[in-house]
Amino acid sequence: MAYPFPAIDPARTTARLSAFLSEIIEAEPVDQFFEEYPTIGAFMKVKKTSDAGQWMWPVRTAGSDTIKRSGEYDPIIFRGQNNAYTVVENPKLYDGSISFSILEMAEVAKSETRAYDRVQAERTSVEGSTLKLLNEELYASSQVSGAIQSLAVGVDSAGSMHNLNASTVSVWASQERAHSALFAADGFKRMLQLYDDLKNTAKSVPTHIFTTPIIRRAYQMYCDGDIRYADTSKLGRGADEVMFMKVPIIADNDCTSQAMFFLNMKGYVLRVLPEANWHWEPFKRLESQWVWGAPFVVGLNVVCTDRRGQGKITGISDTF
């Protein structure tokens, strides 16, 4: 015989408290807010720590003008050279915090009454929010004051990246191809052209290709027509990974519309201050408040030492 149970009261106002009839089935809050942030994620995998509050590196912008055809007794030219520039960049600081009032601390003080680790959950939220902001700023259409260097601005055949401008130093410019059509209309040809531009002109090959989900789908549809079935008893399409010239093509929701970025991360690195490398201070009570908290700080920037070795295609107008 079945014995009916009275309805559980979610407000916990009756004698039959829902807490006594509930089971916590997830140890942490199930994330319904954050997305994948693949571009900053790729930079994080190859990040380097760098000391000091300013980073500098020389770039060669011209060859020697002393080289000439010579006769047997011709004089040799000795002349001072000015064929390099110094590029400068600074780390950018991002901070945040977690905090709990005395009432919240009382609520979570005893482990048997705690639904989940609030401190760990709030830390995860702060760090996830930081990744979200950094990924968005990588694709900012104009350089945001105080933000990390936008690759959408920097990977370009014109304008500035860091403190150097292509109008001043013409070789400080990325490779760029304009498409202005659907991907099916020679989009693959444009990718081949840009790859050759990078390899032949800049002595560089991409390690990562970032684009929008729409363009990645268009590329996958283009390649999908060449599929062959090894097992004729099971038909299926699609691939676990989409690649071009053995380079992964990665879709990012924040990526600039109608663009593909060919990045060589050997010359494009996320640098982090060791003293502010996703650093949390100890959790403690704050002065003059009955509040417990912990501050968070990270100091970092994306640094491109080889702007010429980066490339992009613009104007790929697929919309499906």
PDB file of C-alpha atoms in Angstrom:
ATOM      1  CA  MET A   1       0.000   0.000   0.000  1.00  0.00           C
ATOM      2  CA  ALA A   2       1.351   3.421  -0.961  1.00  0.00           C
ATOM      3  CA  TYR A   3       1.510   6.039   1.772  1.00  0.00           C
ATOM      4  CA  PRO A   4       1.104   9.567   0.436  1.00  0.00           C
ATOM      5  CA  PHE A   5       3.515  12.169   1.764  1.00  0.00           C
ATOM      6  CA  PRO A   6       2.409  15.732   2.347  1.00  0.00           C
ATOM      7  CA  ALA A   7       3.792  18.281  -0.087  1.00  0.00           C
ATOM      8  CA  ILE A   8       7.191  19.711   0.798  1.00  0.00           C
ATOM      9  CA  ASP A   9       7.058  23.348   1.730  1.00  0.00           C
ATOM     10  CA  PRO A  10       9.964  25.135  -0.072  1.00  0.00           C
ATOM     11  CA  ALA A  11       9.569  28.130   2.229  1.00  0.00           C
ATOM     12  CA  ARG A  12      10.209  25.856   5.243  1.00  0.00           C
ATOM     13  CA  THR A  13       7.321  27.362   7.217  1.00  0.00           C
ATOM     14  CA  THR A  14       5.693  24.096   8.323  1.00  0.00           C
ATOM     15  CA  ALA A  15       6.762  21.428  10.755  1.00  0.00           C
ATOM     16  CA  ARG A  16       7.745  19.217   7.819  1.00  0.00           C
ATOM     17  CA  LEU A  17      10.849  21.192   6.809  1.00  0.00           C
ATOM     18  CA  SER A  18      12.055  20.680   3.278  1.00  0.00           C
ATOM     19  CA  ALA A  19      15.646  20.566   4.526  1.00  0.00           C
ATOM     20  CA  PHE A  20      14.946  17.224   6.207  1.00  0.00           C
ATOM     21  CA  LEU A  21      13.573  15.743   2.977  1.00  0.00           C
ATOM     22  CA  SER A  22      16.107  17.164   0.526  1.00  0.00           C
ATOM     23  CA  GLU A  23      19.312  15.807  -0.917  1.00  0.00           C
ATOM     24  CA  ILE A  24      22.005  18.052  -2.315  1.00  0.00           C
ATOM     25  CA  ILE A  25      22.729  16.484  -5.709  1.00  0.00           C
ATOM     26  CA  GLU A  26      25.372  18.983  -6.900  1.00  0.00           C
ATOM     27  CA  ALA A  27      28.375  20.007  -4.808  1.00  0.00           C
ATOM     28  CA  GLU A  28      28.650  23.382  -6.558  1.00  0.00           C
ATOM     29  CA  PRO A  29      26.131  25.721  -8.202  1.00  0.00           C
ATOM     30  CA  VAL A  30      25.409  24.526 -11.743  1.00  0.00           C
ATOM     31  CA  ASP A  31      26.733  27.261 -14.026  1.00  0.00           C
ATOM     32  CA  GLN A  32      24.073  28.929 -16.170  1.00  0.00           C
ATOM     33  CA  PHE A  33      25.969  32.148 -16.838  1.00  0.00           C
ATOM     34  CA  PHE A  34      29.562  31.742 -18.015  1.00  0.00           C
ATOM     35  CA  GLU A  35      30.464  30.534 -21.507  1.00  0.00           C
ATOM     36  CA  GLU A  36      33.598  29.049 -22.945  1.00  0.00           C
ATOM     37  CA  TYR A  37      36.185  31.785 -23.486  1.00  0.00           C
ATOM     38  CA  PRO A  38      38.510  30.028 -25.921  1.00  0.00           C
ATOM     39  CA  THR A  39      40.739  32.925 -26.987  1.00  0.00           C
ATOM     40  CA  ILE A  40      41.882  33.996 -23.531  1.00  0.00           C
ATOM     41  CA  GLY A  41      41.914  30.292 -22.668  1.00  0.00           C
ATOM     42  CA  ALA A  42      44.435  29.625 -25.445  1.00  0.00           C
ATOM     43  CA  PHE A  43      46.598  32.522 -24.242  1.00  0.00           C
ATOM     44  CA  MET A  44      46.415  31.188 -20.669  1.00  0.00           C
ATOM     45  CA  LYS A  45      47.873  27.854 -21.794  1.00  0.00           C
ATOM     46  CA  VAL A  46      51.057  29.563 -23.019  1.00  0.00           C
ATOM     47  CA  LYS A  47      51.272  32.401 -20.491  1.00  0.00           C
ATOM     48  CA  LYS A  48      54.630  33.561 -19.189  1.00  0.00           C
ATOM     49  CA  THR A  49      55.487  35.438 -16.014  1.00  0.00           C
ATOM     50  CA  SER A  50      57.393  38.705 -16.428  1.00  0.00           C
ATOM     51  CA  ASP A  51      58.795  40.930 -13.699  1.00  0.00           C
ATOM     52  CA  ALA A  52      58.832  44.737 -13.629  1.00  0.00           C
ATOM     53  CA  GLY A  53      56.121  47.274 -14.335  1.00  0.00           C
ATOM     54  CA  GLN A  54      57.122  47.815 -17.951  1.00  0.00           C
ATOM     55  CA  TRP A  55      58.132  45.444 -20.740  1.00  0.00           C
ATOM     56  CA  MET A  56      60.383  46.453 -23.647  1.00  0.00           C
ATOM     57  CA  TRP A  57      61.717  44.637 -26.707  1.00  0.00           C
ATOM     58  CA  PRO A  58      63.514  45.721 -29.904  1.00  0.00           C
ATOM     59  CA  VAL A  59      62.099  45.013 -33.368  1.00  0.00           C
ATOM     60  CA  ARG A  60      64.146  45.132 -36.553  1.00  0.00           C
ATOM     61  CA  THR A  61      62.512  47.409 -39.110  1.00  0.00           C
ATOM     62  CA  ALA A  62      65.203  47.630 -41.811  1.00  0.00           C
ATOM     63  CA  GLY A  63      68.387  45.962 -43.016  1.00  0.00           C
ATOM     64  CA  SER A  64      71.908  47.392 -43.273  1.00  0.00           C
ATOM     65  CA  ASP A  65      72.492  50.051 -45.929  1.00  0.00           C
ATOM     66  CA  THR A  66      76.253  49.396 -46.020  1.00  0.00           C
ATOM     67  CA  ILE A  67      75.959  46.405 -48.336  1.00  0.00           C
ATOM     68  CA  LYS A  68      77.003  47.091 -51.955  1.00  0.00           C
ATOM     69  CA  ARG A  69      78.642  45.457 -54.923  1.00  0.00           C
ATOM     70  CA  SER A  70      82.389  45.880 -54.558  1.00  0.00           C
ATOM     71  CA  GLY A  71      85.443  46.132 -56.766  1.00  0.00           C
ATOM     72  CA  GLU A  72      88.823  44.748 -55.765  1.00  0.00           C
ATOM     73  CA  TYR A  73      90.077  48.004 -54.223  1.00  0.00           C
ATOM     74  CA  ASP A  74      86.787  49.796 -53.508  1.00  0.00           C
ATOM     75  CA  PRO A  75      86.447  51.380 -50.083  1.00  0.00           C
ATOM     76  CA  ILE A  76      84.163  49.756 -47.532  1.00  0.00           C
ATOM     77  CA  ILE A  77      81.288  51.842 -46.208  1.00  0.00           C
ATOM     78  CA  PHE A  78      81.186  52.494 -42.463  1.00  0.00           C
ATOM     79  CA  ARG A  79      78.000  54.212 -41.430  1.00  0.00           C
ATOM     80  CA  GLY A  80      75.857  54.276 -38.318  1.00  0.00           C
ATOM     81  CA  GLN A  81      72.620  52.296 -38.563  1.00  0.00           C
ATOM     82  CA  ASN A  82      69.104  53.051 -37.362  1.00  0.00           C
ATOM     83  CA  ASN A  83      67.211  49.882 -38.223  1.00  0.00           C
ATOM     84  CA  ALA A  84      65.427  48.986 -34.992  1.00  0.00           C
ATOM     85  CA  TYR A  85      62.717  50.388 -32.760  1.00  0.00           C
ATOM     86  CA  THR A  86      61.930  49.688 -29.126  1.00  0.00           C
ATOM     87  CA  VAL A  87      58.384  48.582 -28.399  1.00  0.00           C
ATOM     88  CA  VAL A  88      56.973  49.177 -24.910  1.00  0.00           C
ATOM     89  CA  GLU A  89      53.976  47.754 -23.089  1.00  0.00           C
ATOM     90  CA  ASN A  90      52.711  47.722 -19.499  1.00  0.00           C
ATOM     91  CA  PRO A  91      50.776  45.145 -17.491  1.00  0.00           C
ATOM     92  CA  LYS A  92      47.139  45.993 -16.809  1.00  0.00           C
ATOM     93  CA  LEU A  93      45.610  45.402 -13.379  1.00  0.00           C
ATOM     94  CA  TYR A  94      42.235  43.790 -12.718  1.00  0.00           C
ATOM     95  CA  ASP A  95      40.850  43.289  -9.230  1.00  0.00           C
ATOM     96  CA  GLY A  96      37.776  41.989  -7.469  1.00  0.00           C
ATOM     97  CA  SER A  97      36.702  40.507  -4.157  1.00  0.00           C
ATOM     98  CA  ILE A  98      34.465  38.156  -2.242  1.00  0.00           C
ATOM     99  CA  SER A  99      32.714  39.168   0.968  1.00  0.00           C
ATOM    100  CA  PHE A 100      30.250  37.814   3.517  1.00  0.00           C
ATOM    101  CA  SER A 101      28.303  39.557   6.253  1.00  0.00           C
ATOM    102  CA  ILE A 102      28.258  38.267   9.837  1.00  0.00           C
ATOM    103  CA  LEU A 103      24.841  36.709   9.168  1.00  0.00           C
ATOM    104  CA  GLU A 104      26.143  34.872   6.118  1.00  0.00           C
ATOM    105  CA  MET A 105      29.156  33.700   8.095  1.00  0.00           C
ATOM    106  CA  ALA A 106      26.852  32.321  10.786  1.00  0.00           C
ATOM    107  CA  GLU A 107      24.875  30.488   8.102  1.00  0.00           C
ATOM    108  CA  VAL A 108      27.914  28.703   6.704  1.00  0.00           C
ATOM    109  CA  ALA A 109      29.880  28.287   9.943  1.00  0.00           C
ATOM    110  CA  LYS A 110      28.840  24.680  10.550  1.00  0.00           C
ATOM    111  CA  SER A 111      29.593  22.231   7.782  1.00  0.00           C
ATOM    112  CA  GLU A 112      26.467  20.147   8.407  1.00  0.00           C
ATOM    113  CA  THR A 113      24.235  23.107   7.515  1.00  0.00           C
ATOM    114  CA  ARG A 114      26.247  24.261   4.501  1.00  0.00           C
ATOM    115  CA  ALA A 115      24.741  23.467   1.099  1.00  0.00           C
ATOM    116  CA  TYR A 116      28.037  24.104  -0.707  1.00  0.00           C
ATOM    117  CA  ASP A 117      31.353  25.828  -0.208  1.00  0.00           C
ATOM    118  CA  ARG A 118      30.364  29.474  -0.548  1.00  0.00           C
ATOM    119  CA  VAL A 119      33.925  30.768  -0.479  1.00  0.00           C
ATOM    120  CA  GLN A 120      35.047  28.466  -3.286  1.00  0.00           C
ATOM    121  CA  ALA A 121      31.900  29.200  -5.300  1.00  0.00           C
ATOM    122  CA  GLU A 122      32.411  32.974  -5.011  1.00  0.00           C
ATOM    123  CA  ARG A 123      36.096  32.660  -5.938  1.00  0.00           C
ATOM    124  CA  THR A 124      35.100  30.713  -9.038  1.00  0.00           C
ATOM    125  CA  SER A 125      32.616  33.451  -9.901  1.00  0.00           C
ATOM    126  CA  VAL A 126      35.242  36.219  -9.568  1.00  0.00           C
ATOM    127  CA  GLU A 127      37.798  34.357 -11.681  1.00  0.00           C
ATOM    128  CA  GLY A 128      35.188  33.442 -14.292  1.00  0.00           C
ATOM    129  CA  SER A 129      34.069  37.081 -14.489  1.00  0.00           C
ATOM    130  CA  THR A 130      37.696  38.106 -15.041  1.00  0.00           C
ATOM    131  CA  LEU A 131      38.090  35.641 -17.930  1.00  0.00           C
ATOM    132  CA  LYS A 132      34.834  36.877 -19.437  1.00  0.00           C
ATOM    133  CA  LEU A 133      35.981  40.511 -19.356  1.00  0.00           C
ATOM    134  CA  LEU A 134      39.451  39.698 -20.731  1.00  0.00           C
ATOM    135  CA  ASN A 135      38.019  37.681 -23.611  1.00  0.00           C
ATOM    136  CA  GLU A 136      35.643  40.513 -24.509  1.00  0.00           C
ATOM    137  CA  GLU A 137      38.447  43.081 -24.374  1.00  0.00           C
ATOM    138  CA  LEU A 138      40.598  40.991 -26.724  1.00  0.00           C
ATOM    139  CA  TYR A 139      37.984  41.657 -29.415  1.00  0.00           C
ATOM    140  CA  ALA A 140      37.180  45.281 -28.547  1.00  0.00           C
ATOM    141  CA  SER A 141      36.706  47.282 -31.769  1.00  0.00           C
ATOM    142  CA  SER A 142      38.771  50.139 -30.308  1.00  0.00           C
ATOM    143  CA  GLN A 143      41.465  50.061 -27.648  1.00  0.00           C
ATOM    144  CA  VAL A 144      39.900  50.498 -24.206  1.00  0.00           C
ATOM    145  CA  SER A 145      41.829  52.690 -21.777  1.00  0.00           C
ATOM    146  CA  GLY A 146      43.393  50.592 -19.014  1.00  0.00           C
ATOM    147  CA  ALA A 147      42.518  47.317 -20.764  1.00  0.00           C
ATOM    148  CA  ILE A 148      44.725  44.636 -22.252  1.00  0.00           C
ATOM    149  CA  GLN A 149      45.760  45.061 -25.890  1.00  0.00           C
ATOM    150  CA  SER A 150      42.866  44.340 -28.260  1.00  0.00           C
ATOM    151  CA  LEU A 151      43.908  41.824 -30.908  1.00  0.00           C
ATOM    152  CA  ALA A 152      41.020  43.020 -33.080  1.00  0.00           C
ATOM    153  CA  VAL A 153      42.764  46.425 -33.161  1.00  0.00           C
ATOM    154  CA  GLY A 154      46.355  45.225 -33.145  1.00  0.00           C
ATOM    155  CA  VAL A 155      46.164  42.479 -35.766  1.00  0.00           C
ATOM    156  CA  ASP A 156      45.706  44.894 -38.641  1.00  0.00           C
ATOM    157  CA  SER A 157      47.595  46.192 -41.661  1.00  0.00           C
ATOM    158  CA  ALA A 158      47.318  49.761 -40.346  1.00  0.00           C
ATOM    159  CA  GLY A 159      47.186  51.704 -37.095  1.00  0.00           C
ATOM    160  CA  SER A 160      48.943  51.131 -33.793  1.00  0.00           C
ATOM    161  CA  MET A 161      49.809  48.135 -31.708  1.00  0.00           C
ATOM    162  CA  HIS A 162      51.444  48.846 -28.373  1.00  0.00           C
ATOM    163  CA  ASN A 163      53.370  52.125 -28.809  1.00  0.00           C
ATOM    164  CA  LEU A 164      54.334  51.713 -32.483  1.00  0.00           C
ATOM    165  CA  ASN A 165      52.251  52.804 -35.488  1.00  0.00           C
ATOM    166  CA  ALA A 166      52.338  51.329 -38.988  1.00  0.00           C
ATOM    167  CA  SER A 167      52.136  54.851 -40.433  1.00  0.00           C
ATOM    168  CA  THR A 168      55.523  55.566 -38.822  1.00  0.00           C
ATOM    169  CA  VAL A 169      57.084  52.133 -39.348  1.00  0.00           C
ATOM    170  CA  SER A 170      55.469  50.501 -42.365  1.00  0.00           C
ATOM    171  CA  VAL A 171      56.773  47.010 -41.597  1.00  0.00           C
ATOM    172  CA  TRP A 172      55.038  47.051 -38.184  1.00  0.00           C
ATOM    173  CA  ALA A 173      51.838  45.768 -39.773  1.00  0.00           C
ATOM    174  CA  SER A 174      49.967  42.482 -39.871  1.00  0.00           C
ATOM    175  CA  GLN A 175      49.088  40.529 -43.011  1.00  0.00           C
ATOM    176  CA  GLU A 176      45.512  41.149 -44.086  1.00  0.00           C
ATOM    177  CA  ARG A 177      43.186  39.869 -46.808  1.00  0.00           C
ATOM    178  CA  ALA A 178      39.741  41.328 -47.582  1.00  0.00           C
ATOM    179  CA  HIS A 179      37.057  38.910 -48.764  1.00  0.00           C
ATOM    180  CA  SER A 180      33.669  40.735 -48.976  1.00  0.00           C
ATOM    181  CA  ALA A 181      31.665  37.615 -49.883  1.00  0.00           C
ATOM    182  CA  LEU A 182      30.293  34.360 -48.536  1.00  0.00           C
ATOM    183  CA  PHE A 183      32.880  31.813 -47.493  1.00  0.00           C
ATOM    184  CA  ALA A 184      31.808  29.490 -50.326  1.00  0.00           C
ATOM    185  CA  ALA A 185      32.899  32.194 -52.801  1.00  0.00           C
ATOM    186  CA  ASP A 186      36.654  31.589 -52.612  1.00  0.00           C
ATOM    187  CA  GLY A 187      36.894  31.790 -48.812  1.00  0.00           C
ATOM    188  CA  PHE A 188      39.222  28.779 -48.801  1.00  0.00           C
ATOM    189  CA  LYS A 189      41.362  30.456 -51.458  1.00  0.00           C
ATOM    190  CA  ARG A 190      41.635  33.540 -49.240  1.00  0.00           C
ATOM    191  CA  MET A 191      42.834  31.332 -46.363  1.00  0.00           C
ATOM    192  CA  LEU A 192      45.525  29.841 -48.589  1.00  0.00           C
ATOM    193  CA  GLN A 193      46.606  33.304 -49.694  1.00  0.00           C
ATOM    194  CA  LEU A 194      46.888  34.592 -46.129  1.00  0.00           C
ATOM    195  CA  TYR A 195      48.780  31.484 -45.043  1.00  0.00           C
ATOM    196  CA  ASP A 196      51.291  32.053 -47.864  1.00  0.00           C
ATOM    197  CA  ASP A 197      51.547  35.759 -46.978  1.00  0.00           C
ATOM    198  CA  LEU A 198      52.473  34.825 -43.426  1.00  0.00           C
ATOM    199  CA  LYS A 199      54.879  32.083 -44.392  1.00  0.00           C
ATOM    200  CA  ASN A 200      56.673  33.850 -47.244  1.00  0.00           C
ATOM    201  CA  THR A 201      56.583  37.499 -46.180  1.00  0.00           C
ATOM    202  CA  ALA A 202      56.657  37.237 -42.411  1.00  0.00           C
ATOM    203  CA  LYS A 203      58.432  33.868 -41.992  1.00  0.00           C
ATOM    204  CA  SER A 204      55.569  32.841 -39.740  1.00  0.00           C
ATOM    205  CA  VAL A 205      52.896  30.154 -39.679  1.00  0.00           C
ATOM    206  CA  PRO A 206      49.805  30.307 -37.458  1.00  0.00           C
ATOM    207  CA  THR A 207      49.428  28.139 -34.385  1.00  0.00           C
ATOM    208  CA  HIS A 208      45.766  29.077 -33.814  1.00  0.00           C
ATOM    209  CA  ILE A 209      42.934  30.363 -36.011  1.00  0.00           C
ATOM    210  CA  PHE A 210      40.075  32.172 -34.233  1.00  0.00           C
ATOM    211  CA  THR A 211      36.797  33.080 -35.866  1.00  0.00           C
ATOM    212  CA  THR A 212      33.042  33.302 -35.250  1.00  0.00           C
ATOM    213  CA  PRO A 213      30.884  30.173 -34.853  1.00  0.00           C
ATOM    214  CA  ILE A 214      29.141  31.116 -38.130  1.00  0.00           C
ATOM    215  CA  ILE A 215      32.369  31.186 -40.144  1.00  0.00           C
ATOM    216  CA  ARG A 216      33.647  28.006 -38.507  1.00  0.00           C
ATOM    217  CA  ARG A 217      30.431  26.275 -39.550  1.00  0.00           C
ATOM    218  CA  ALA A 218      30.827  27.615 -43.092  1.00  0.00           C
ATOM    219  CA  TYR A 219      34.367  26.228 -43.255  1.00  0.00           C
ATOM    220  CA  GLN A 220      33.204  22.888 -41.856  1.00  0.00           C
ATOM    221  CA  MET A 221      30.399  22.714 -44.439  1.00  0.00           C
ATOM    222  CA  TYR A 222      32.968  23.432 -47.151  1.00  0.00           C
ATOM    223  CA  CYS A 223      35.180  20.560 -45.970  1.00  0.00           C
ATOM    224  CA  ASP A 224      32.282  18.210 -45.219  1.00  0.00           C
ATOM    225  CA  GLY A 225      31.588  17.619 -48.916  1.00  0.00           C
ATOM    226  CA  ASP A 226      34.872  15.698 -49.182  1.00  0.00           C
ATOM    227  CA  ILE A 227      33.938  13.147 -46.525  1.00  0.00           C
ATOM    228  CA  ARG A 228      34.318   9.440 -47.271  1.00  0.00           C
ATOM    229  CA  TYR A 229      32.676   6.683 -45.270  1.00  0.00           C
ATOM    230  CA  ALA A 230      34.883   3.859 -44.019  1.00  0.00           C
ATOM    231  CA  ASP A 231      31.981   2.131 -42.285  1.00  0.00           C
ATOM    232  CA  THR A 232      29.013   1.912 -44.662  1.00  0.00           C
ATOM    233  CA  SER A 233      26.785   0.398 -41.974  1.00  0.00           C
ATOM    234  CA  LYS A 234      26.861   3.625 -39.954  1.00  0.00           C
ATOM    235  CA  LEU A 235      26.421   7.007 -41.581  1.00  0.00           C
ATOM    236  CA  GLY A 236      27.384  10.123 -39.691  1.00  0.00           C
ATOM    237  CA  ARG A 237      28.883  13.526 -40.382  1.00  0.00           C
ATOM    238  CA  GLY A 238      30.850  16.129 -38.509  1.00  0.00           C
ATOM    239  CA  ALA A 239      34.239  16.097 -36.819  1.00  0.00           C
ATOM    240  CA  ASP A 240      35.614  16.403 -33.299  1.00  0.00           C
ATOM    241  CA  GLU A 241      38.104  19.046 -34.449  1.00  0.00           C
ATOM    242  CA  VAL A 242      38.165  21.384 -37.449  1.00  0.00           C
ATOM    243  CA  MET A 243      41.604  22.240 -38.816  1.00  0.00           C
ATOM    244  CA  PHE A 244      43.336  24.075 -41.653  1.00  0.00           C
ATOM    245  CA  MET A 245      46.932  23.135 -42.541  1.00  0.00           C
ATOM    246  CA  LYS A 246      47.024  21.206 -39.221  1.00  0.00           C
ATOM    247  CA  VAL A 247      46.056  24.408 -37.345  1.00  0.00           C
ATOM    248  CA  PRO A 248      42.907  24.251 -35.166  1.00  0.00           C
ATOM    249  CA  ILE A 249      40.068  26.576 -36.133  1.00  0.00           C
ATOM    250  CA  ILE A 250      38.469  27.785 -32.898  1.00  0.00           C
ATOM    251  CA  ALA A 251      35.060  29.455 -32.679  1.00  0.00           C
ATOM    252  CA  ASP A 252      34.622  32.274 -30.175  1.00  0.00           C
ATOM    253  CA  ASN A 253      31.326  34.080 -29.559  1.00  0.00           C
ATOM    254  CA  ASP A 254      33.234  37.299 -28.833  1.00  0.00           C
ATOM    255  CA  CYS A 255      35.224  37.205 -32.081  1.00  0.00           C
ATOM    256  CA  THR A 256      34.930  40.171 -34.440  1.00  0.00           C
ATOM    257  CA  SER A 257      32.081  39.714 -36.908  1.00  0.00           C
ATOM    258  CA  GLN A 258      33.022  38.437 -40.382  1.00  0.00           C
ATOM    259  CA  ALA A 259      36.686  37.915 -39.438  1.00  0.00           C
ATOM    260  CA  MET A 260      39.246  35.135 -39.113  1.00  0.00           C
ATOM    261  CA  PHE A 261      42.442  35.725 -37.115  1.00  0.00           C
ATOM    262  CA  PHE A 262      45.578  33.715 -37.902  1.00  0.00           C
ATOM    263  CA  LEU A 263      47.753  33.964 -34.774  1.00  0.00           C
ATOM    264  CA  ASN A 264      51.242  32.669 -34.165  1.00  0.00           C
ATOM    265  CA  MET A 265      51.453  32.474 -30.388  1.00  0.00           C
ATOM    266  CA  LYS A 266      55.211  32.085 -30.450  1.00  0.00           C
ATOM    267  CA  GLY A 267      55.250  35.827 -31.082  1.00  0.00           C
ATOM    268  CA  TYR A 268      52.014  36.677 -29.270  1.00  0.00           C
ATOM    269  CA  VAL A 269      52.099  35.859 -25.560  1.00  0.00           C
ATOM    270  CA  LEU A 270      50.078  36.543 -22.426  1.00  0.00           C
ATOM    271  CA  ARG A 271      52.503  37.914 -19.835  1.00  0.00           C
ATOM    272  CA  VAL A 272      51.579  37.945 -16.146  1.00  0.00           C
ATOM    273  CA  LEU A 273      53.161  39.663 -13.158  1.00  0.00           C
ATOM    274  CA  PRO A 274      54.376  36.963 -10.733  1.00  0.00           C
ATOM    275  CA  GLU A 275      53.238  39.081  -7.748  1.00  0.00           C
ATOM    276  CA  ALA A 276      49.746  39.354  -9.227  1.00  0.00           C
ATOM    277  CA  ASN A 277      49.330  35.987 -10.915  1.00  0.00           C
ATOM    278  CA  TRP A 278      45.623  35.409 -10.168  1.00  0.00           C
ATOM    279  CA  HIS A 279      46.463  36.258  -6.560  1.00  0.00           C
ATOM    280  CA  TRP A 280      44.072  36.030  -3.605  1.00  0.00           C
ATOM    281  CA  GLU A 281      44.797  37.604  -0.239  1.00  0.00           C
ATOM    282  CA  PRO A 282      43.758  35.652   2.906  1.00  0.00           C
ATOM    283  CA  PHE A 283      40.089  35.656   3.881  1.00  0.00           C
ATOM    284  CA  LYS A 284      39.628  37.833   6.993  1.00  0.00           C
ATOM    285  CA  ARG A 285      37.346  40.362   8.725  1.00  0.00           C
ATOM    286  CA  LEU A 286      37.536  43.830   7.235  1.00  0.00           C
ATOM    287  CA  GLU A 287      38.350  46.912   9.264  1.00  0.00           C
ATOM    288  CA  SER A 288      35.364  48.875  10.666  1.00  0.00           C
ATOM    289  CA  GLN A 289      32.797  46.378   9.291  1.00  0.00           C
ATOM    290  CA  TRP A 290      31.309  43.098  10.399  1.00  0.00           C
ATOM    291  CA  VAL A 291      32.187  41.737   7.011  1.00  0.00           C
ATOM    292  CA  TRP A 292      34.652  39.039   6.077  1.00  0.00           C
ATOM    293  CA  GLY A 293      36.316  39.261   2.682  1.00  0.00           C
ATOM    294  CA  ALA A 294      39.274  38.548   0.438  1.00  0.00           C
ATOM    295  CA  PRO A 295      40.605  40.747  -2.392  1.00  0.00           C
ATOM    296  CA  PHE A 296      41.738  39.381  -5.748  1.00  0.00           C
ATOM    297  CA  VAL A 297      44.187  40.872  -8.253  1.00  0.00           C
ATOM    298  CA  VAL A 298      45.783  39.909 -11.547  1.00  0.00           C
ATOM    299  CA  GLY A 299      48.303  41.950 -13.539  1.00  0.00           C
ATOM    300  CA  LEU A 300      48.740  40.928 -17.163  1.00  0.00           C
ATOM    301  CA  ASN A 301      48.687  41.887 -20.832  1.00  0.00           C
ATOM    302  CA  VAL A 302      48.924  40.223 -24.221  1.00  0.00           C
ATOM    303  CA  VAL A 303      52.222  41.192 -25.826  1.00  0.00           C
ATOM    304  CA  CYS A 304      52.844  40.872 -29.557  1.00  0.00           C
ATOM    305  CA  THR A 305      56.551  40.873 -30.367  1.00  0.00           C
ATOM    306  CA  ASP A 306      55.894  39.904 -34.007  1.00  0.00           C
ATOM    307  CA  ARG A 307      53.021  41.945 -35.431  1.00  0.00           C
ATOM    308  CA  ARG A 308      54.049  41.099 -38.985  1.00  0.00           C
ATOM    309  CA  GLY A 309      53.647  37.414 -38.195  1.00  0.00           C
ATOM    310  CA  GLN A 310      49.912  37.749 -37.397  1.00  0.00           C
ATOM    311  CA  GLY A 311      47.112  37.910 -39.954  1.00  0.00           C
ATOM    312  CA  LYS A 312      43.399  38.232 -40.530  1.00  0.00           C
ATOM    313  CA  ILE A 313      40.712  37.892 -43.185  1.00  0.00           C
ATOM    314  CA  THR A 314      37.805  40.343 -43.117  1.00  0.00           C
ATOM    315  CA  GLY A 315      34.410  40.526 -44.799  1.00  0.00           C
ATOM    316  CA  ILE A 316      33.334  36.858 -44.670  1.00  0.00           C
ATOM    317  CA  SER A 317      29.625  37.539 -44.834  1.00  0.00           C
ATOM    318  CA  ASP A 318      28.001  34.183 -43.937  1.00  0.00           C
ATOM    319  CA  THR A 319      24.942  34.535 -41.699  1.00  0.00           C
ATOM    320  CA  PHE A 320      23.594  30.990 -41.157  1.00  0.00           C
TER     321      PHE A 320
END
